[in-house]
Structures are given as structure tokens and as C-alpha cells.
Backbone as CSV, one residue per row, in Angstrom:
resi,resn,N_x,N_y,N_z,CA_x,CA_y,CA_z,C_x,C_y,C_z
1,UNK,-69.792,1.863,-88.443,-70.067,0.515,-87.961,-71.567,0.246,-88.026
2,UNK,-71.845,-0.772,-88.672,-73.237,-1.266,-88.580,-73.619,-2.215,-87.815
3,UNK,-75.070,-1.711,-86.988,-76.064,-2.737,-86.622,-76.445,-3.926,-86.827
4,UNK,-76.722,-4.996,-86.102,-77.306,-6.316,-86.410,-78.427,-6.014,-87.245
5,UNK,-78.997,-5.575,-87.165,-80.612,-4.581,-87.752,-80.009,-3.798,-89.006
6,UNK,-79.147,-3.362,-89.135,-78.912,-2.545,-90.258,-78.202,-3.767,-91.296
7,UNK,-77.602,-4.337,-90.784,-76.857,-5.319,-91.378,-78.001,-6.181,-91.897
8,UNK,-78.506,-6.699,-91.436,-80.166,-7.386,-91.701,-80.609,-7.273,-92.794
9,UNK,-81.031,-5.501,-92.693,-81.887,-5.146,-93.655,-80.964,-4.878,-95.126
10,UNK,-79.556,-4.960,-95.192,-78.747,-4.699,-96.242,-78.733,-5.803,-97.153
11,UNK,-78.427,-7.388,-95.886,-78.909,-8.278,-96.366,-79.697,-8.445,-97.311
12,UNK,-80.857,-8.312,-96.842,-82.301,-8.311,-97.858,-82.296,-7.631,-98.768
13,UNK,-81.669,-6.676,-98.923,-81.495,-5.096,-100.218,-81.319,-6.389,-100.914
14,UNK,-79.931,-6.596,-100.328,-78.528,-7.603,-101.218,-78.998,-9.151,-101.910
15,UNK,-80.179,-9.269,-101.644,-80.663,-10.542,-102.905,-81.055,-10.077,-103.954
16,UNK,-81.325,-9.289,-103.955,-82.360,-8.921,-105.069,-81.502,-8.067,-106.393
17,UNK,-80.183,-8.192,-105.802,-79.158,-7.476,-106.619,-77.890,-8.099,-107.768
18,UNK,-77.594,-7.621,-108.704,-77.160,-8.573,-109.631,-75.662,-8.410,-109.000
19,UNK,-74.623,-9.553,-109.156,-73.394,-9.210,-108.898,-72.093,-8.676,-110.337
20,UNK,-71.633,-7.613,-109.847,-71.417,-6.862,-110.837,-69.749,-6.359,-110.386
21,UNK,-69.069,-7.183,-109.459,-67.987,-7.111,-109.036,-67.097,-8.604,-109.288
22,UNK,-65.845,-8.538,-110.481,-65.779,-10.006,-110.544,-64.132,-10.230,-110.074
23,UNK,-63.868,-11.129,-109.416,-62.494,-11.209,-108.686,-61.958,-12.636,-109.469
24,UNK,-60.810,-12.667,-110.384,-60.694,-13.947,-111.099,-59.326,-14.349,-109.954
25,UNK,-58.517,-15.111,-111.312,-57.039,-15.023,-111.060,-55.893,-14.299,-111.096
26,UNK,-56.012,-12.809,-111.601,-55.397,-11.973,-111.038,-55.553,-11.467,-109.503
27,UNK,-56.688,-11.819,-109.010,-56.560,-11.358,-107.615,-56.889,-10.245,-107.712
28,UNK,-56.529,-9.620,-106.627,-56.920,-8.024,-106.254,-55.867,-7.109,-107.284
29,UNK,-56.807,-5.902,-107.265,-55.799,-5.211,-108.572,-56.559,-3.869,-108.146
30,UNK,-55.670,-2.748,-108.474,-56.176,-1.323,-108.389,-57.221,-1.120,-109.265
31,UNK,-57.465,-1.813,-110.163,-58.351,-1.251,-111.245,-59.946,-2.009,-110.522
32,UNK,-59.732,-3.424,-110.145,-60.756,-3.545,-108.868,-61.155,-2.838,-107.992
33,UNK,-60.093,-2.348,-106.885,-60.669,-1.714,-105.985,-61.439,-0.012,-106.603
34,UNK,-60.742,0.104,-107.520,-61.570,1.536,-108.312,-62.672,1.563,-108.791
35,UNK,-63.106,0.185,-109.701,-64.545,0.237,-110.001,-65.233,-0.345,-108.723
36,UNK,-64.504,-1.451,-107.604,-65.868,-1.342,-106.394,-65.816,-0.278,-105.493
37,UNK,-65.046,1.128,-106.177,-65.250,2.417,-105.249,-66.349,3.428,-105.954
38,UNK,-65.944,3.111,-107.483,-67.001,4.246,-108.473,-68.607,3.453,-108.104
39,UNK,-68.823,1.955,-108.091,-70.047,1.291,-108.231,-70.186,1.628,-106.728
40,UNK,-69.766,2.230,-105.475,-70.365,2.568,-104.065,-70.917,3.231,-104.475
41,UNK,-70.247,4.800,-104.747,-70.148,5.836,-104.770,-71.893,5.859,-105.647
42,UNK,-72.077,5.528,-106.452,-73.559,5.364,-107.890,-74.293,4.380,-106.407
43,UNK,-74.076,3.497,-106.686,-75.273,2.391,-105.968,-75.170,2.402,-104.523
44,UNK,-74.553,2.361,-103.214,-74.159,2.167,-102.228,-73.861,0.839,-101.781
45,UNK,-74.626,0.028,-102.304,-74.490,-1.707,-102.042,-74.039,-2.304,-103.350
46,UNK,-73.442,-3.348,-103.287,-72.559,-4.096,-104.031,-72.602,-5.345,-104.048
47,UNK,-72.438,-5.982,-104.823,-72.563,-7.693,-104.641,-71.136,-8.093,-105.654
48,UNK,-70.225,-8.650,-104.808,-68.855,-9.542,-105.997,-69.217,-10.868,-105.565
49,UNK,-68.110,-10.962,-106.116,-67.814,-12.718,-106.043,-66.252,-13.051,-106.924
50,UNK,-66.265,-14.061,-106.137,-64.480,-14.479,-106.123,-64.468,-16.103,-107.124
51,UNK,-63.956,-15.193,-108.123,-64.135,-17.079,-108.960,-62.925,-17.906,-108.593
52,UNK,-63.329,-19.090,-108.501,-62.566,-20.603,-108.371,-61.352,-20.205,-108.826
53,UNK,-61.076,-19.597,-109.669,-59.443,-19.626,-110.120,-58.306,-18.518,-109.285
54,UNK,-59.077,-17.835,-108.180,-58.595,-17.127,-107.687,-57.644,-17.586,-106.657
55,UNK,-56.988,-16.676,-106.146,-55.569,-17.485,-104.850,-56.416,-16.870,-103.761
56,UNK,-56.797,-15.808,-104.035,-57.681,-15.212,-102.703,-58.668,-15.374,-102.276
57,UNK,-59.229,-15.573,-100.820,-60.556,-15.575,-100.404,-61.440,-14.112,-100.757
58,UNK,-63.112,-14.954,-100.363,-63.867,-13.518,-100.867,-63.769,-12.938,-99.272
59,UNK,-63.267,-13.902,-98.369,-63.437,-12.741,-97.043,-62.123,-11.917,-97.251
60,UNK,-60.854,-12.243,-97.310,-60.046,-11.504,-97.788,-59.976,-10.589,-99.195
61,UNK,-60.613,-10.742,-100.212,-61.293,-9.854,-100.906,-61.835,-8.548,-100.344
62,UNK,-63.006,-9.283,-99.725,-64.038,-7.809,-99.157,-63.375,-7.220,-98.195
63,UNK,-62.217,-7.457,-97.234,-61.793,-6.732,-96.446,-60.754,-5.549,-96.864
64,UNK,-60.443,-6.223,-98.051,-59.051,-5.677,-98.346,-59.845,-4.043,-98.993
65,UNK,-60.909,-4.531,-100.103,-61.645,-3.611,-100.882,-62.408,-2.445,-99.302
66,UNK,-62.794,-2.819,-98.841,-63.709,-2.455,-97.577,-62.830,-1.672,-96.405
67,UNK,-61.273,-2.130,-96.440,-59.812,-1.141,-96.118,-59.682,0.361,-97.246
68,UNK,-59.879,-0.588,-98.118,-59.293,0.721,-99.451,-59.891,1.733,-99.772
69,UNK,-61.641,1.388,-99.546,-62.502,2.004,-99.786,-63.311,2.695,-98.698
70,UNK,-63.107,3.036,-97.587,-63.637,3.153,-96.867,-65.252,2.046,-96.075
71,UNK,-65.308,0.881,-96.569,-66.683,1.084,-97.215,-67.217,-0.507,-95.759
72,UNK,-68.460,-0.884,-96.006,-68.403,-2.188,-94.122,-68.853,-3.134,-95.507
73,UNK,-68.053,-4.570,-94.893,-68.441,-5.709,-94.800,-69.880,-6.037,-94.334
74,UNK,-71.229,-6.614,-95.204,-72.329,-6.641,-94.736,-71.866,-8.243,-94.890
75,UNK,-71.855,-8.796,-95.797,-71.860,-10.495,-95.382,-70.611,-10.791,-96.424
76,UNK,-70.157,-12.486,-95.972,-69.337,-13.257,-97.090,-70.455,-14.492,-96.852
77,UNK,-70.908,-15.104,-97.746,-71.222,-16.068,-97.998,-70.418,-17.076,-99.000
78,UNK,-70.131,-17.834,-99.034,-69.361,-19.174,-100.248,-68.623,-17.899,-101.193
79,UNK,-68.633,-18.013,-102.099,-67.918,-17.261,-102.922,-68.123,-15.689,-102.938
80,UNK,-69.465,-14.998,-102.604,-69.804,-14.046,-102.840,-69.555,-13.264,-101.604
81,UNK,-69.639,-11.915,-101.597,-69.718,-10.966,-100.738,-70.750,-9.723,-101.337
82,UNK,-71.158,-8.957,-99.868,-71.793,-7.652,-99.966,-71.101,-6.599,-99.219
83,UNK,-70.963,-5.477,-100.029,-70.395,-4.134,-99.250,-71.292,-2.858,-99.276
84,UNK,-71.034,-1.960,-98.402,-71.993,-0.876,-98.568,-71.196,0.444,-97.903
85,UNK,-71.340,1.096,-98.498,-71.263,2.601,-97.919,-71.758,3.902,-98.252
86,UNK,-72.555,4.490,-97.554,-73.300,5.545,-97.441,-72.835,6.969,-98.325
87,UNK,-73.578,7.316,-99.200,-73.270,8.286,-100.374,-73.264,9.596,-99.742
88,UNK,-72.466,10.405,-99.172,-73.049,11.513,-98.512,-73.605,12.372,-98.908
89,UNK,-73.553,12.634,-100.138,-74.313,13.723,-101.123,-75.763,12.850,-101.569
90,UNK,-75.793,12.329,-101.895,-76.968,12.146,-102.577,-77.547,10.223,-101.777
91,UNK,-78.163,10.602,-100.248,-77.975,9.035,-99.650,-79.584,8.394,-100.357
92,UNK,-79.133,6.640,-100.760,-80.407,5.970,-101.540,-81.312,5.094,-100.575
93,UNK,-80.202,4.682,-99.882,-80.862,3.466,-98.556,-80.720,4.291,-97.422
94,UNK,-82.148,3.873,-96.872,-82.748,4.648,-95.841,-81.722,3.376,-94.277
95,UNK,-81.163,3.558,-93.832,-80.919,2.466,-92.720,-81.728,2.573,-91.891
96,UNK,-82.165,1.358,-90.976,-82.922,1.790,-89.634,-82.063,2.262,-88.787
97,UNK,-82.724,3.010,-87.650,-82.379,3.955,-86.622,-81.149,2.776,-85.962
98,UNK,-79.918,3.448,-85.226,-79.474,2.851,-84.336,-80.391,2.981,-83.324
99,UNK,-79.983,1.759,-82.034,-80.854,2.044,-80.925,-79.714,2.900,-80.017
100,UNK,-80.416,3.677,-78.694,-79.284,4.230,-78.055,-79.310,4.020,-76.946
């Protein structure tokens, strides 16, 4: 579970990033949730987006992928979403500290 603060700063990772997850009119499909599990697993953060021709939302998108994958919901904005989860072998993003 992430922080308001961690969530924040994922945010900010998450502009600067190309989106490289594409959700049409097939909808959700195993071969989706596999490449937004291989692209965690390499990058930790993610950027999709849900095109117009789709039946599904991108909040229902990212949840479903973010169920499958172990992986947190950082934002849905309009069409797009960000996901992230922590590489345990080899971690890239530093998070800030929880507070305790």
C-alpha cells in the first residue's frame, strides 16, 4: 500500500514517461495483462491508456491488471492510468520513507 507522498512522487516519475500499454476494443486479454507484468517487472512504473473504442474503463482496466499482477494503482486520469510495483531483485525507484 502506498503513501500520499509516495503516490506523489510516482506521479511525477509518471509524466515524464512514454505510454507503452495500449487497451483497444478487445478489452482486457491475457496477453495484456502479461506484457503489463513483463514491462513491471524491467521498468517498475507504467503508463496505459484505454482507447475510445474500448467497452472498458481505464479505472476498471488498472484494477483488474493491478489484481492480476500484483502491482498499486498510482492514478487514473481521463483515459490514461499509472501502475507500479517494486522489483525485488534489482529495485530502480527509490520511494520516500513511510512515516511511522
Amino acid at each position: 500500500m502506498l503513501t500520499s507522498k509516495q503516490r506523489a512522487y510516482l506521479r511525477s516519475l509518471a509524466t515524464n514517461i512514454d505510454t507503452i500499454l495500449m487497451v483497444g476494443k478487445g478489452g482486457m486479454s491475457e496477453q495484456i495483462i502479461k506484457q503489463a507484468d513483463d514491462a513491471l517487472t524491467a521498468r517498475e512504473i507504467i503508463k496505459g491508456k484505454v482507447l475510445e473504442s474500448s467497452d472498458v474503463t481505464p479505472r476498471e482496466v488498472a484494477e483488474s491488471i493491478a489484481a492480476s499482477v500484483n502491482c498499486d494503482v498510482v492514478q487514473v486520469i481521463g483515459s490514461k492510468f499509472v501502475l507500479y510495483r517494486k522489483n525485488q531483485k534489482d529495485p530502480k525507484i527509490v520511494l520516500p520513507k513511510k512515516a511511522k
